[in-house]
Amino acid sequence: MQQQAILVDEPSDAKGLVLGQSPVPAAGPGQIQVKVAAIGVNFIETYQRSGTYKVDYPFTPGSEFSGIITEVGEGVQNFNVGDRVATASGTAGYAHYAVVDAARAGHVPDAVDLQVAAALPLQGMTAHYLVHSSYIVREGDIVLTYAGAGGVGLLLTQLLKLKGATVITTASTQEKKDLAKAAGADYVVGYDQVAATVEEVTDGQGVHAVYDGIGKDTFDTSLAALRRRGTLVLFGGASGQVPDFNLQRLNAGGSLTVTRPKLDDFIATEYEMHWRFGDIFRWASEGKLDVRIGASFPLAEASAAHTALESRATTGKVLLVP
């Protein structure tokens, strides 16, 4: 049985994402087959498509999707045909049907729309581990983030406010500043205003923590923004990777801490994955977490979705809909 799916035959720009035919994947032992309702588009797929990250071609991108279970593999418990599910750990999700290990999927509450569900797992669990594990935020902390109107940024701000933090973030346009403010950010400034804002808000002491997904262009600013014994969580490199640096800078800055985490290490066990997944979907179903879908494209227009994402003109989450 064949289905429509996006295929990439060789490393390429966004135009290399072509709608073609591929076999419908069967659910193997421990897996579930999902009729895909919506697909989250993420930067990792642009790296895979371009050849920055090595994959085997022909290749169908897509690890994050939501949908309805259509087949349950041998040995699967706690899932049934017809269940609503979502995952950040599937394979070949740019398609009408995809599979995922049951241990890496979660149930979607009835109160959460399936398109919203496709926008939550990866960025939601990322925001969760940042706030609850990588640096454990305490009530009263003052925290700096960047790209406050982005997919992670909007969710991160909301989780920080749930923890009782004061949030300083950045945005490049008035529209993005308004979105970041609506998410709860206390101070939303341009990138060139970060140092002065941190100085003013903290009375010169610096912030307790910085969550930096930008990397090379913001790293020095992030270090300088920290107070004594502050923590820099470098969770991405949108502007490029940070060059090697002298660790003595951490001593000179006031016994600072720098960590470079990734999501996989914080959902390594089934228990931890379901903790994070369960929290974010419960908060979404209770109205405590607003999920912004910035753009939605038909599956056949995957190239346009990648172009929009890479242009950094989008806010919130970019989706594909089969």
Short mmCIF file of C-alpha atoms in Angstrom, two decimals:
data_model
loop_
_atom_site.label_atom_id
_atom_site.label_comp_id
_atom_site.label_asym_id
_atom_site.label_seq_id
_atom_site.Cartn_x
_atom_site.Cartn_y
_atom_site.Cartn_z
CA MET A 1 0.00 0.00 0.00
CA GLN A 2 1.39 3.36 -1.08
CA GLN A 3 0.91 6.83 0.35
CA GLN A 4 1.90 10.40 -0.43
CA ALA A 5 5.00 11.52 1.43
CA ILE A 6 7.75 14.11 1.11
CA LEU A 7 10.98 12.69 -0.29
CA VAL A 8 14.49 14.17 -0.36
CA ASP A 9 16.75 12.44 -2.88
CA GLU A 10 19.98 14.29 -2.12
CA PRO A 11 21.26 17.19 -0.02
CA SER A 12 19.53 20.33 -1.25
CA ASP A 13 17.82 23.59 -0.48
CA ALA A 14 14.11 23.71 0.33
CA LYS A 15 13.18 22.96 -3.28
CA GLY A 16 14.50 19.43 -2.77
CA LEU A 17 11.42 18.57 -0.68
CA VAL A 18 9.23 16.81 -3.25
CA LEU A 19 5.86 15.12 -2.81
CA GLY A 20 6.13 11.49 -3.96
CA GLN A 21 5.00 7.97 -3.16
CA SER A 22 6.30 5.71 -0.41
CA PRO A 23 5.04 2.52 1.27
CA VAL A 24 2.74 2.91 4.25
CA PRO A 25 4.89 1.78 7.21
CA ALA A 26 3.58 -1.10 9.31
CA ALA A 27 3.72 -1.03 13.10
CA GLY A 28 6.48 -3.38 14.22
CA PRO A 29 6.84 -4.87 17.69
CA GLY A 30 6.51 -2.15 20.30
CA GLN A 31 5.35 0.41 17.74
CA ILE A 32 2.14 2.18 16.79
CA GLN A 33 1.07 3.30 13.32
CA VAL A 34 -0.49 6.77 13.24
CA LYS A 35 -2.74 8.43 10.66
CA VAL A 36 -1.08 11.81 10.75
CA ALA A 37 -3.22 14.86 11.52
CA ALA A 38 -0.45 17.47 11.63
CA ILE A 39 3.34 17.63 11.58
CA GLY A 40 5.65 19.97 13.47
CA VAL A 41 8.36 21.52 11.29
CA ASN A 42 11.69 21.92 13.09
CA PHE A 43 15.16 23.26 12.32
CA ILE A 44 16.70 19.80 12.59
CA GLU A 45 14.84 18.84 9.41
CA THR A 46 16.45 21.71 7.51
CA TYR A 47 19.84 20.43 8.65
CA GLN A 48 18.96 16.88 7.53
CA ARG A 49 17.61 18.09 4.20
CA SER A 50 20.67 20.23 3.47
CA GLY A 51 23.19 17.53 4.39
CA THR A 52 24.46 19.35 7.49
CA TYR A 53 23.29 16.31 9.45
CA LYS A 54 24.01 13.00 7.78
CA VAL A 55 21.01 10.88 6.75
CA ASP A 56 20.45 8.09 4.26
CA TYR A 57 18.77 9.21 1.03
CA PRO A 58 16.06 9.02 -0.17
CA PHE A 59 14.85 10.49 3.08
CA THR A 60 11.48 11.50 4.51
CA PRO A 61 11.87 14.04 7.34
CA GLY A 62 9.64 14.39 10.36
CA SER A 63 9.90 13.24 13.96
CA GLU A 64 7.12 15.37 15.50
CA PHE A 65 3.48 14.69 14.65
CA SER A 66 0.03 14.05 16.03
CA GLY A 67 -2.80 11.86 14.85
CA ILE A 68 -4.98 8.81 15.41
CA ILE A 69 -3.63 5.30 16.00
CA THR A 70 -4.53 2.98 13.12
CA GLU A 71 -2.44 -0.06 14.03
CA VAL A 72 -0.85 -1.38 17.22
CA GLY A 73 2.26 -3.56 17.08
CA GLU A 74 2.96 -6.68 19.06
CA GLY A 75 3.61 -6.14 22.74
CA VAL A 76 2.19 -2.62 22.90
CA GLN A 77 0.23 -1.81 26.03
CA ASN A 78 -1.72 1.29 27.05
CA PHE A 79 -2.51 2.24 23.44
CA ASN A 80 -5.44 1.19 21.24
CA VAL A 81 -6.60 1.81 17.71
CA GLY A 82 -8.47 5.11 17.68
CA ASP A 83 -6.44 6.77 20.44
CA ARG A 84 -5.29 10.35 19.90
CA VAL A 85 -1.51 10.61 20.26
CA ALA A 86 1.48 12.85 19.64
CA THR A 87 5.25 12.40 19.63
CA ALA A 88 8.56 14.17 19.09
CA SER A 89 10.35 10.88 18.38
CA GLY A 90 8.67 9.38 15.31
CA THR A 91 10.17 8.64 11.91
CA ALA A 92 9.29 9.82 8.38
CA GLY A 93 6.48 12.01 9.64
CA TYR A 94 6.14 14.16 6.50
CA ALA A 95 3.51 11.71 5.27
CA HIS A 96 -0.07 10.56 5.72
CA TYR A 97 0.94 7.62 7.92
CA ALA A 98 3.96 7.23 10.19
CA VAL A 99 5.18 4.98 12.99
CA VAL A 100 6.71 5.58 16.40
CA ASP A 101 7.83 3.44 19.30
CA ALA A 102 4.91 3.36 21.71
CA ALA A 103 7.25 4.24 24.58
CA ARG A 104 8.03 7.56 22.85
CA ALA A 105 4.41 8.65 22.28
CA GLY A 106 1.82 10.13 24.62
CA HIS A 107 -1.94 10.42 24.81
CA VAL A 108 -3.47 13.72 23.72
CA PRO A 109 -6.28 14.98 25.98
CA ASP A 110 -9.64 15.49 24.28
CA ALA A 111 -9.48 19.20 25.14
CA VAL A 112 -6.35 19.68 22.97
CA ASP A 113 -6.83 20.04 19.21
CA LEU A 114 -4.65 17.68 17.18
CA GLN A 115 -3.00 20.55 15.30
CA VAL A 116 -2.07 22.14 18.62
CA ALA A 117 -0.86 18.72 19.74
CA ALA A 118 1.61 18.58 16.84
CA ALA A 119 3.04 21.94 17.91
CA LEU A 120 3.75 20.95 21.51
CA PRO A 121 5.95 17.88 22.03
CA LEU A 122 9.41 18.98 20.94
CA GLN A 123 9.37 22.64 21.91
CA GLY A 124 7.14 22.07 24.93
CA MET A 125 9.35 19.34 26.39
CA THR A 126 12.39 21.48 25.58
CA ALA A 127 10.97 24.38 27.58
CA HIS A 128 10.05 21.94 30.36
CA TYR A 129 13.54 20.47 30.79
CA LEU A 130 15.12 23.92 30.60
CA VAL A 131 13.01 25.29 33.45
CA HIS A 132 12.64 22.15 35.56
CA SER A 133 15.96 20.35 35.11
CA SER A 134 18.78 22.11 33.25
CA TYR A 135 18.58 25.11 35.54
CA ILE A 136 15.85 24.66 38.15
CA VAL A 137 14.06 27.99 38.32
CA ARG A 138 12.95 29.27 41.72
CA GLU A 139 10.27 31.82 42.50
CA GLY A 140 11.77 35.29 42.37
CA ASP A 141 14.56 34.43 39.92
CA ILE A 142 15.34 36.96 37.18
CA VAL A 143 15.95 35.16 33.90
CA LEU A 144 17.13 36.25 30.45
CA THR A 145 15.97 34.49 27.28
CA TYR A 146 16.17 35.31 23.58
CA ALA A 147 13.77 35.15 20.62
CA GLY A 148 10.75 35.59 22.86
CA ALA A 149 8.25 35.26 19.99
CA GLY A 150 9.70 32.01 18.64
CA GLY A 151 8.21 28.58 19.15
CA VAL A 152 10.39 27.72 22.15
CA GLY A 153 10.49 31.31 23.36
CA LEU A 154 6.74 31.72 23.79
CA LEU A 155 6.41 28.44 25.68
CA LEU A 156 9.55 29.05 27.75
CA THR A 157 8.25 32.42 28.92
CA GLN A 158 4.95 30.89 30.00
CA LEU A 159 6.68 28.12 31.97
CA LEU A 160 8.99 30.65 33.61
CA LYS A 161 6.01 32.71 34.71
CA LEU A 162 4.32 29.59 36.12
CA LYS A 163 7.46 29.20 38.26
CA GLY A 164 7.28 32.79 39.47
CA ALA A 165 10.29 34.21 37.59
CA THR A 166 10.83 37.69 36.17
CA VAL A 167 11.49 37.32 32.43
CA ILE A 168 13.66 39.52 30.22
CA THR A 169 13.55 38.53 26.55
CA THR A 170 14.27 39.87 23.09
CA ALA A 171 12.31 40.44 19.88
CA SER A 172 13.18 42.19 16.65
CA THR A 173 9.84 43.75 15.61
CA GLN A 174 6.92 45.37 17.38
CA GLU A 175 4.64 42.48 16.41
CA LYS A 176 7.05 40.01 17.99
CA LYS A 177 7.44 42.19 21.06
CA ASP A 178 3.66 42.25 21.49
CA LEU A 179 3.50 38.44 21.25
CA ALA A 180 6.27 38.00 23.81
CA LYS A 181 4.52 40.45 26.15
CA ALA A 182 1.23 38.58 25.73
CA ALA A 183 3.03 35.37 26.74
CA GLY A 184 3.95 37.03 30.04
CA ALA A 185 7.43 38.46 29.49
CA ASP A 186 8.13 41.35 31.89
CA TYR A 187 10.68 43.12 29.68
CA VAL A 188 10.91 42.74 25.89
CA VAL A 189 13.78 44.60 24.24
CA GLY A 190 15.96 44.66 21.16
CA TYR A 191 19.14 42.61 21.15
CA ASP A 192 21.23 45.77 21.50
CA GLN A 193 19.36 46.71 24.69
CA VAL A 194 19.99 43.49 26.61
CA ALA A 195 22.99 44.63 28.65
CA ALA A 196 21.40 47.92 29.73
CA THR A 197 18.09 46.24 30.59
CA VAL A 198 19.77 43.56 32.70
CA GLU A 199 21.80 46.24 34.49
CA GLU A 200 18.67 48.26 35.29
CA VAL A 201 16.33 45.41 36.23
CA THR A 202 18.86 43.65 38.50
CA ASP A 203 20.45 46.78 40.03
CA GLY A 204 23.73 45.72 38.49
CA GLN A 205 23.80 42.25 40.04
CA GLY A 206 22.97 40.29 36.88
CA VAL A 207 20.40 37.59 36.18
CA HIS A 208 20.21 34.23 37.90
CA ALA A 209 20.15 32.33 34.59
CA VAL A 210 20.24 32.80 30.83
CA TYR A 211 18.55 30.41 28.39
CA ASP A 212 20.39 30.94 25.10
CA GLY A 213 19.33 29.16 21.92
CA ILE A 214 21.12 31.63 19.61
CA GLY A 215 24.73 30.64 20.31
CA LYS A 216 27.67 32.38 18.70
CA ASP A 217 26.15 35.87 18.36
CA THR A 218 24.81 36.09 21.93
CA PHE A 219 27.21 33.99 24.00
CA ASP A 220 29.39 36.85 25.25
CA THR A 221 26.32 38.95 26.10
CA SER A 222 24.85 35.99 27.97
CA LEU A 223 27.97 35.44 30.08
CA ALA A 224 28.20 39.13 30.89
CA ALA A 225 24.53 39.21 31.98
CA LEU A 226 25.00 36.64 34.76
CA ARG A 227 25.31 37.44 38.44
CA ARG A 228 27.84 35.71 40.70
CA ARG A 229 27.30 31.91 40.51
CA GLY A 230 24.78 32.38 37.69
CA THR A 231 24.04 29.71 35.09
CA LEU A 232 24.12 29.92 31.30
CA VAL A 233 22.07 27.21 29.59
CA LEU A 234 23.19 27.10 25.96
CA PHE A 235 20.53 24.93 24.31
CA GLY A 236 20.95 25.86 20.66
CA GLY A 237 23.09 27.53 18.02
CA ALA A 238 20.75 29.36 15.64
CA SER A 239 23.52 31.85 14.77
CA GLY A 240 26.27 29.23 14.73
CA GLN A 241 28.25 27.24 17.26
CA VAL A 242 30.15 28.98 20.05
CA PRO A 243 33.92 28.86 19.47
CA ASP A 244 36.18 27.26 22.05
CA PHE A 245 36.72 29.58 25.01
CA ASN A 246 38.93 29.79 28.07
CA LEU A 247 37.21 28.23 31.08
CA GLN A 248 38.96 30.77 33.29
CA ARG A 249 36.34 33.24 32.07
CA LEU A 250 33.84 31.41 34.29
CA ASN A 251 36.04 32.00 37.31
CA ALA A 252 36.61 35.64 36.44
CA GLY A 253 32.89 36.19 35.87
CA GLY A 254 32.00 35.06 39.39
CA SER A 255 32.14 31.24 39.53
CA LEU A 256 29.70 30.90 36.64
CA THR A 257 28.22 27.68 35.29
CA VAL A 258 27.71 26.87 31.58
CA THR A 259 25.84 23.81 30.36
CA ARG A 260 25.11 22.62 26.81
CA PRO A 261 22.09 20.28 27.03
CA LYS A 262 19.91 18.55 24.42
CA LEU A 263 16.38 17.22 24.72
CA ASP A 264 17.21 13.55 24.13
CA ASP A 265 19.22 13.42 27.35
CA PHE A 266 16.27 14.75 29.32
CA ILE A 267 13.70 12.29 27.95
CA ALA A 268 16.07 9.32 28.01
CA THR A 269 13.75 7.21 30.14
CA GLU A 270 10.08 6.49 29.53
CA TYR A 271 9.27 7.88 32.98
CA GLU A 272 10.98 11.21 32.29
CA MET A 273 9.45 11.54 28.82
CA HIS A 274 5.94 10.98 30.19
CA TRP A 275 6.55 13.40 33.06
CA ARG A 276 7.39 16.22 30.66
CA PHE A 277 4.81 15.25 28.02
CA GLY A 278 2.10 14.88 30.67
CA ASP A 279 2.81 18.25 32.28
CA ILE A 280 2.75 20.28 29.08
CA PHE A 281 -0.37 18.61 27.69
CA ARG A 282 -2.18 18.95 31.01
CA TRP A 283 -1.32 22.65 31.20
CA ALA A 284 -2.48 23.11 27.60
CA SER A 285 -5.77 21.32 28.31
CA GLU A 286 -6.29 23.49 31.44
CA GLY A 287 -5.65 26.72 29.54
CA LYS A 288 -2.43 27.47 31.44
CA LEU A 289 -0.32 27.15 28.30
CA ASP A 290 -1.18 28.98 25.09
CA VAL A 291 0.28 27.36 21.98
CA ARG A 292 0.73 29.69 19.01
CA ILE A 293 0.67 28.21 15.51
CA GLY A 294 2.37 30.82 13.41
CA ALA A 295 1.94 29.21 10.00
CA SER A 296 0.35 26.08 8.53
CA PHE A 297 1.08 24.61 5.10
CA PRO A 298 -0.34 21.66 3.14
CA LEU A 299 2.03 18.69 3.04
CA ALA A 300 2.68 19.30 -0.68
CA GLU A 301 4.08 22.74 0.23
CA ALA A 302 6.78 21.47 2.58
CA SER A 303 9.37 23.48 0.66
CA ALA A 304 7.48 26.70 1.44
CA ALA A 305 7.31 25.68 5.12
CA HIS A 306 11.08 25.20 5.25
CA THR A 307 11.66 28.51 3.49
CA ALA A 308 9.43 30.28 6.00
CA LEU A 309 11.19 28.65 8.95
CA GLU A 310 14.69 29.39 7.65
CA SER A 311 13.78 33.03 6.97
CA ARG A 312 13.10 33.43 10.70
CA ALA A 313 10.08 35.54 9.76
CA THR A 314 7.65 33.19 11.53
CA THR A 315 6.40 33.34 15.09
CA GLY A 316 5.30 30.34 17.12
CA LYS A 317 5.15 26.93 15.45
CA VAL A 318 5.18 26.02 11.74
CA LEU A 319 2.99 23.02 10.82
CA LEU A 320 2.38 20.78 7.82
CA VAL A 321 -1.08 19.29 7.34
CA PRO A 322 -1.52 16.15 5.17
#
